[in-house]
Short mmCIF file of C-alpha atoms and ligand atoms in Angstrom, two decimals:
data_model
loop_
_atom_site.label_atom_id
_atom_site.label_comp_id
_atom_site.label_asym_id
_atom_site.label_seq_id
_atom_site.Cartn_x
_atom_site.Cartn_y
_atom_site.Cartn_z
CA MET Z 6 30.78 -53.73 -27.94
CA ILE Z 7 29.75 -50.16 -28.49
CA LYS Z 8 32.55 -47.82 -28.64
CA VAL Z 9 31.85 -44.59 -26.93
CA ALA Z 10 33.16 -40.91 -26.44
CA ILE Z 11 32.31 -38.71 -24.09
CA ALA Z 12 32.43 -34.49 -24.30
CA GLY Z 13 31.94 -32.88 -20.81
CA ALA Z 14 33.65 -35.94 -18.77
CA ARG Z 15 35.03 -33.31 -15.72
CA GLY Z 16 31.49 -31.97 -15.50
CA LYS Z 17 28.98 -33.40 -12.82
CA MET Z 18 26.90 -35.14 -15.34
CA GLY Z 19 29.57 -36.05 -17.24
CA GLN Z 20 31.41 -37.93 -13.98
CA GLU Z 21 28.55 -40.01 -13.81
CA ALA Z 22 28.09 -40.74 -17.45
CA VAL Z 23 31.64 -41.79 -17.32
CA HIS Z 24 30.78 -44.43 -14.27
CA THR Z 25 27.90 -45.48 -16.14
CA VAL Z 26 29.53 -46.28 -19.40
CA MET Z 27 32.49 -48.29 -17.41
CA LYS Z 28 29.97 -50.56 -15.90
CA GLN Z 29 27.78 -51.37 -18.93
CA GLU Z 30 28.93 -54.75 -20.43
CA ASN Z 31 28.33 -54.12 -24.17
CA MET Z 32 30.07 -50.60 -23.88
CA GLU Z 33 33.61 -49.36 -24.12
CA LEU Z 34 34.66 -46.29 -23.08
CA VAL Z 35 37.53 -45.21 -25.93
CA ALA Z 36 38.34 -41.49 -25.39
CA VAL Z 37 36.67 -38.26 -23.69
CA LEU Z 38 37.12 -34.73 -25.01
CA ASP Z 39 37.59 -31.92 -23.25
CA TYR Z 40 38.77 -28.42 -24.51
CA LYS Z 41 41.60 -27.96 -21.72
CA GLU Z 42 44.67 -30.01 -21.27
CA ILE Z 43 43.55 -32.09 -18.57
CA GLY Z 44 46.07 -34.87 -18.59
CA GLU Z 45 46.62 -37.62 -20.98
CA THR Z 46 44.08 -40.31 -19.40
CA LEU Z 47 40.77 -39.84 -17.14
CA ALA Z 48 42.75 -41.52 -14.67
CA GLN Z 49 45.19 -38.26 -14.82
CA THR Z 50 42.49 -35.44 -14.76
CA GLY Z 51 42.61 -36.73 -10.61
CA LEU Z 52 38.97 -37.33 -10.75
CA PHE Z 53 38.55 -40.87 -11.85
CA PRO Z 54 40.21 -44.50 -10.47
CA THR Z 55 43.32 -45.10 -11.64
CA ASP Z 56 42.17 -48.06 -13.97
CA TYR Z 57 39.88 -45.33 -15.77
CA THR Z 58 42.71 -45.20 -18.81
CA ALA Z 59 40.67 -43.67 -22.14
CA PRO Z 60 42.45 -41.08 -23.50
CA VAL Z 61 41.64 -37.06 -23.69
CA PHE Z 62 41.94 -35.44 -26.47
CA THR Z 63 40.95 -31.79 -27.25
CA ASP Z 64 39.91 -32.09 -31.29
CA LEU Z 65 37.35 -34.45 -32.18
CA GLN Z 66 38.88 -35.15 -35.67
CA ALA Z 67 42.03 -36.70 -33.74
CA LEU Z 68 39.86 -38.27 -31.21
CA HIS Z 69 37.96 -40.02 -34.03
CA THR Z 70 41.36 -41.03 -36.03
CA ALA Z 71 42.84 -42.60 -33.09
CA THR Z 72 40.00 -44.30 -31.17
CA LYS Z 73 36.84 -44.61 -34.12
CA PRO Z 74 33.94 -44.22 -31.44
CA GLU Z 75 30.79 -44.83 -32.87
CA VAL Z 76 28.83 -43.21 -30.07
CA LEU Z 77 29.72 -39.39 -28.45
CA ILE Z 78 27.89 -38.60 -25.51
CA ASP Z 79 27.69 -34.82 -25.17
CA LEU Z 80 27.09 -32.95 -21.61
CA THR Z 81 29.37 -29.93 -22.03
CA ASN Z 82 27.74 -26.40 -22.40
CA PRO Z 83 25.06 -24.51 -24.85
CA GLN Z 84 27.81 -22.81 -26.75
CA SER Z 85 29.73 -26.24 -27.66
CA VAL Z 86 27.11 -28.68 -28.16
CA TYR Z 87 26.19 -27.75 -31.75
CA ALA Z 88 29.46 -27.50 -33.09
CA HIS Z 89 30.47 -30.78 -31.71
CA THR Z 90 26.86 -32.32 -32.63
CA LYS Z 91 27.87 -31.38 -36.09
CA GLU Z 92 31.32 -32.17 -36.47
CA ALA Z 93 30.72 -35.46 -34.36
CA LEU Z 94 27.80 -36.46 -37.70
CA ALA Z 95 30.25 -35.06 -40.16
CA LEU Z 96 32.77 -37.48 -38.87
CA GLY Z 97 29.91 -40.31 -39.01
CA ILE Z 98 29.93 -40.53 -34.84
CA ARG Z 99 26.50 -41.03 -33.64
CA PRO Z 100 25.91 -37.70 -31.05
CA VAL Z 101 23.80 -38.76 -28.05
CA VAL Z 102 23.17 -34.97 -26.27
CA GLY Z 103 21.96 -34.38 -22.88
CA THR Z 104 23.20 -31.03 -23.27
CA THR Z 105 20.41 -28.39 -24.15
CA GLY Z 106 20.28 -24.82 -25.47
CA PHE Z 107 19.88 -26.07 -29.48
CA THR Z 108 17.55 -23.67 -31.51
CA ASP Z 109 14.65 -24.79 -33.80
CA GLU Z 110 17.09 -23.60 -36.60
CA GLN Z 111 19.74 -25.96 -35.31
CA LEU Z 112 17.57 -28.63 -34.64
CA ALA Z 113 16.45 -28.72 -38.14
CA GLU Z 114 19.52 -28.27 -39.58
CA LEU Z 115 21.16 -31.33 -37.70
CA THR Z 116 18.15 -33.43 -38.69
CA ALA Z 117 18.79 -32.96 -42.57
CA PHE Z 118 22.38 -33.76 -42.14
CA ALA Z 119 21.94 -36.83 -39.89
CA GLU Z 120 19.13 -38.09 -42.60
CA GLU Z 121 21.96 -37.17 -45.48
CA LYS Z 122 24.28 -39.37 -43.62
CA ALA Z 123 21.91 -42.15 -42.76
CA LEU Z 124 23.14 -41.61 -39.02
CA GLY Z 125 21.33 -41.49 -35.85
CA CYS Z 126 21.34 -39.01 -32.99
CA ILE Z 127 19.15 -38.59 -29.90
CA ILE Z 128 18.86 -35.16 -28.47
CA ALA Z 129 17.25 -35.49 -24.82
CA PRO Z 130 16.23 -32.38 -22.84
CA ASN Z 131 15.70 -34.78 -20.22
CA PHE Z 132 17.32 -38.51 -19.62
CA ALA Z 133 14.94 -39.13 -16.51
CA VAL Z 134 11.85 -41.49 -17.26
CA GLY Z 135 9.94 -39.70 -14.94
CA ALA Z 136 10.61 -36.39 -16.40
CA ILE Z 137 9.60 -38.22 -19.95
CA LEU Z 138 6.24 -39.34 -18.34
CA MET Z 139 5.66 -35.90 -16.83
CA MET Z 140 5.78 -34.11 -19.75
CA LYS Z 141 3.19 -37.38 -21.45
CA PHE Z 142 1.08 -35.99 -18.59
CA ALA Z 143 0.79 -32.81 -19.31
CA LYS Z 144 0.14 -33.41 -22.99
CA GLU Z 145 -2.53 -35.37 -22.27
CA ALA Z 146 -4.16 -32.79 -19.37
CA ALA Z 147 -3.53 -29.84 -21.82
CA ARG Z 148 -6.54 -31.39 -24.07
CA PHE Z 149 -8.84 -30.57 -21.07
CA PHE Z 150 -6.71 -27.60 -19.21
CA PRO Z 151 -5.86 -25.00 -21.82
CA ASP Z 152 -4.63 -22.68 -19.12
CA VAL Z 153 -1.28 -23.57 -18.37
CA GLU Z 154 2.03 -22.30 -16.54
CA ILE Z 155 5.06 -24.41 -16.33
CA ILE Z 156 7.43 -23.97 -12.88
CA GLU Z 157 11.12 -25.17 -13.80
CA MET Z 158 13.45 -25.41 -10.85
CA HIS Z 159 17.28 -26.11 -11.17
CA HIS Z 160 20.42 -25.56 -9.31
CA ASP Z 161 22.17 -22.00 -10.06
CA GLN Z 162 25.09 -23.27 -11.97
CA LYS Z 163 22.51 -23.56 -14.76
CA LEU Z 164 23.48 -21.64 -17.85
CA ASP Z 165 20.39 -21.52 -20.12
CA ALA Z 166 16.91 -20.63 -19.24
CA PRO Z 167 14.49 -21.43 -19.49
CA SER Z 168 15.27 -25.41 -19.23
CA GLY Z 169 15.32 -27.78 -22.24
CA THR Z 170 12.52 -29.69 -20.65
CA GLY Z 171 10.53 -26.84 -20.05
CA LEU Z 172 10.98 -26.06 -23.45
CA LYS Z 173 10.07 -29.23 -24.53
CA THR Z 174 7.09 -29.42 -22.32
CA ALA Z 175 5.62 -26.54 -23.65
CA GLN Z 176 5.88 -27.37 -27.42
CA MET Z 177 4.11 -30.72 -26.63
CA ILE Z 178 1.51 -29.05 -25.20
CA GLN Z 179 1.40 -27.11 -27.89
CA GLU Z 180 0.63 -29.67 -29.94
CA VAL Z 181 -2.71 -30.02 -28.33
CA ARG Z 182 -3.89 -27.07 -27.11
CA GLN Z 183 -5.33 -24.17 -28.85
CA SER Z 184 -3.08 -21.32 -29.12
CA LYS Z 185 -4.35 -18.76 -26.86
CA GLN Z 186 -3.10 -15.72 -24.88
CA GLN Z 187 -3.45 -16.36 -21.03
CA GLY Z 188 -4.10 -13.93 -18.48
CA HIS Z 189 -5.81 -10.51 -18.26
CA PRO Z 190 -5.78 -8.74 -21.92
CA ASN Z 191 -4.16 -5.69 -20.25
CA GLU Z 192 -1.68 -7.06 -17.81
CA THR Z 193 1.40 -5.51 -17.40
CA GLU Z 194 4.60 -5.89 -15.67
CA THR Z 195 5.99 -3.40 -12.93
CA HIS Z 196 8.99 -5.45 -13.32
CA ALA Z 197 10.28 -6.74 -16.11
CA GLY Z 198 9.94 -10.34 -16.39
CA ALA Z 199 7.18 -10.94 -13.70
CA ARG Z 200 5.30 -13.33 -15.57
CA GLY Z 201 8.11 -15.19 -17.16
CA ALA Z 202 8.30 -16.76 -20.85
CA ASN Z 203 6.07 -15.98 -23.20
CA PHE Z 204 5.67 -19.25 -25.35
CA ASP Z 205 2.53 -19.19 -27.29
CA GLY Z 206 0.78 -17.53 -24.60
CA MET Z 207 1.84 -19.96 -21.94
CA HIS Z 208 4.24 -18.57 -19.26
CA ILE Z 209 7.42 -20.56 -18.21
CA HIS Z 210 9.12 -19.77 -15.09
CA SER Z 211 12.67 -20.44 -14.44
CA VAL Z 212 13.91 -20.70 -10.74
CA ARG Z 213 17.65 -21.29 -9.99
CA LEU Z 214 18.84 -21.85 -6.60
CA PRO Z 215 21.69 -23.89 -4.55
CA GLY Z 216 20.86 -26.73 -3.54
CA LEU Z 217 18.52 -27.73 -6.41
CA VAL Z 218 19.06 -30.79 -8.92
CA ALA Z 219 16.53 -30.56 -11.63
CA HIS Z 220 12.67 -30.20 -11.08
CA GLN Z 221 9.26 -28.88 -12.97
CA GLN Z 222 5.76 -28.37 -11.82
CA VAL Z 223 2.86 -27.96 -14.68
CA LEU Z 224 0.13 -26.18 -13.22
CA PHE Z 225 -3.43 -26.31 -15.19
CA GLY Z 226 -6.02 -23.91 -13.72
CA GLY Z 227 -9.76 -24.57 -14.56
CA ASP Z 228 -13.25 -23.47 -13.12
CA GLY Z 229 -12.58 -24.00 -9.56
CA GLN Z 230 -9.76 -26.49 -9.47
CA LEU Z 231 -5.97 -27.01 -10.28
CA LEU Z 232 -3.69 -30.01 -11.38
CA THR Z 233 -0.47 -30.20 -10.91
CA ILE Z 234 1.92 -31.97 -12.11
CA ARG Z 235 5.21 -32.39 -10.79
CA HIS Z 236 8.90 -34.27 -11.06
CA ASP Z 237 12.15 -33.94 -8.97
CA SER Z 238 15.28 -35.70 -10.02
CA PHE Z 239 17.30 -35.55 -6.70
CA ASN Z 240 20.39 -36.30 -7.58
CA ARG Z 241 22.04 -37.03 -11.24
CA GLY Z 242 21.69 -40.96 -11.25
CA SER Z 243 18.32 -40.08 -12.10
CA PHE Z 244 19.35 -39.82 -15.90
CA MET Z 245 21.85 -42.60 -16.19
CA SER Z 246 19.64 -45.32 -17.15
CA GLY Z 247 18.53 -43.30 -19.98
CA VAL Z 248 21.88 -42.39 -21.06
CA ALA Z 249 22.99 -45.74 -21.35
CA TYR Z 250 19.08 -46.50 -22.95
CA CYS Z 251 20.41 -43.81 -25.58
CA VAL Z 252 23.48 -45.22 -26.44
CA GLU Z 253 22.07 -48.49 -27.66
CA GLU Z 254 19.00 -46.81 -29.29
CA VAL Z 255 20.98 -44.54 -31.23
CA MET Z 256 22.80 -47.24 -33.16
CA LYS Z 257 19.56 -48.19 -34.45
CA GLN Z 258 17.93 -44.82 -35.90
CA LYS Z 259 19.06 -42.78 -39.13
CA THR Z 260 18.03 -39.16 -37.86
CA VAL Z 261 17.98 -36.70 -35.34
CA VAL Z 262 15.14 -37.95 -32.31
CA TYR Z 263 14.75 -35.31 -30.21
CA GLY Z 264 13.42 -36.07 -26.99
CA LEU Z 265 13.04 -39.61 -25.16
CA GLU Z 266 9.24 -39.63 -25.06
CA ASN Z 267 9.55 -40.44 -28.78
CA LEU Z 268 11.33 -43.65 -27.87
CA ILE Z 269 9.90 -45.16 -24.79
P1 NAP I 6 28.87 -28.88 -15.72
O1 NAP I 6 29.47 -29.70 -14.32
O2 NAP I 6 29.38 -27.25 -16.03
O3 NAP I 6 29.89 -29.86 -16.84
C1 NAP I 6 29.86 -29.08 -18.06
C2 NAP I 6 31.72 -29.93 -18.61
O4 NAP I 6 31.90 -29.84 -19.90
C3 NAP I 6 32.35 -29.12 -17.32
O5 NAP I 6 33.58 -29.76 -17.17
C4 NAP I 6 33.16 -27.82 -18.66
O6 NAP I 6 34.44 -27.72 -18.94
C5 NAP I 6 33.09 -28.73 -19.85
N1 NAP I 6 33.20 -28.26 -21.09
C6 NAP I 6 32.80 -27.00 -21.64
N2 NAP I 6 33.01 -26.64 -22.70
C7 NAP I 6 33.73 -28.07 -23.64
C8 NAP I 6 33.76 -28.21 -24.33
N3 NAP I 6 34.06 -27.26 -25.68
N4 NAP I 6 34.46 -29.80 -24.84
C9 NAP I 6 34.56 -30.39 -23.94
N5 NAP I 6 34.24 -30.21 -22.45
C10 NAP I 6 33.45 -28.74 -22.04
O7 NAP I 6 27.60 -29.25 -16.25
P2 NAP I 6 26.40 -30.35 -15.86
O8 NAP I 6 25.20 -29.86 -14.72
O9 NAP I 6 26.98 -31.17 -15.89
O10 NAP I 6 25.54 -30.40 -16.97
C11 NAP I 6 25.90 -30.47 -18.49
C12 NAP I 6 24.96 -30.44 -19.44
O11 NAP I 6 23.92 -31.24 -19.68
C13 NAP I 6 23.91 -28.89 -19.42
O12 NAP I 6 23.79 -28.43 -20.44
C14 NAP I 6 22.75 -29.17 -18.67
O13 NAP I 6 21.81 -28.58 -18.88
C15 NAP I 6 22.57 -30.75 -19.40
N6 NAP I 6 21.89 -31.57 -18.33
C16 NAP I 6 21.15 -32.62 -19.21
C17 NAP I 6 20.22 -33.41 -18.77
C18 NAP I 6 19.32 -34.66 -19.49
O14 NAP I 6 19.07 -34.93 -18.70
N7 NAP I 6 19.31 -34.26 -20.07
C19 NAP I 6 20.45 -33.22 -17.24
C20 NAP I 6 20.99 -32.53 -16.41
C21 NAP I 6 21.85 -31.61 -17.00
P3 NAP I 6 34.83 -26.38 -17.72
O15 NAP I 6 33.88 -26.41 -16.36
O16 NAP I 6 35.87 -26.31 -17.11
O17 NAP I 6 34.48 -25.05 -18.48
#
């Protein structure tokens, strides 16, 4: 049995993750981490069935002392996730992080820290297998089409932009694409932001609308042709097989794995 704790269990992703962990035969949900007083157990939050008796803590150290989790799933927000991940590693807990919004410096620091502690840590900007394939196919296409724009589309409650998946896609493309500025060298924006974020000369556009979940198109333009690679997550269930897989996989790792494409 893998002992699992979840941070962000009241959230949209967190609630799905609670049900997913509860369903796994080889996992035990031992606790949840919150920052608000929401009741002593998950059931007391009113969001879960009465037999969901995992205790709620507002302090990771206290949670660890009482319940000794082996894995912490973090589905919180960009402001909290770095501190949670670092503290988890310091306590000997392996993080599985779905929250997006890490800087390159934070990733480098966490990698050094995880290796020092010889602990696995999986940071997955996207848990959906279709999205991983979209990124892999985009990287392959970029070898032939260096002119690329990314349009990522999410629900309007998302806090960070561009999305972790959009950024990760750009980073994977950067590995094979010859660096260049796209568009006309003299182009100007008459309205700030019209061309989106500039990542190594590629542009990333972030759409935020109610009704959306998580969607992305990667557009490659060539002479007289356009290749579009698209993925849609229509509900948060699409992420959950990836979450369960990461909980098992993080037990085998001894460093930070950034992106599920490095594992599947
Ligand atoms: P959400 O519904 O806002 O859930 C976040 C939850 O975390 C909220 O209940 C929030 O409480 C709670 N929270 C905030 N700070 C906390 C802290 N310090 N400790 C414990 N809980 C805390 O957001 P969501 O849609 O579930 O998304 C969560 C994260 O997952 C986001 O970063 C999102 O981008 C990411 N995400 C990742 C994937 C993936 O495949 N990797 C897929 C979808 C989303 P309050 O609301 O009371 O502040």
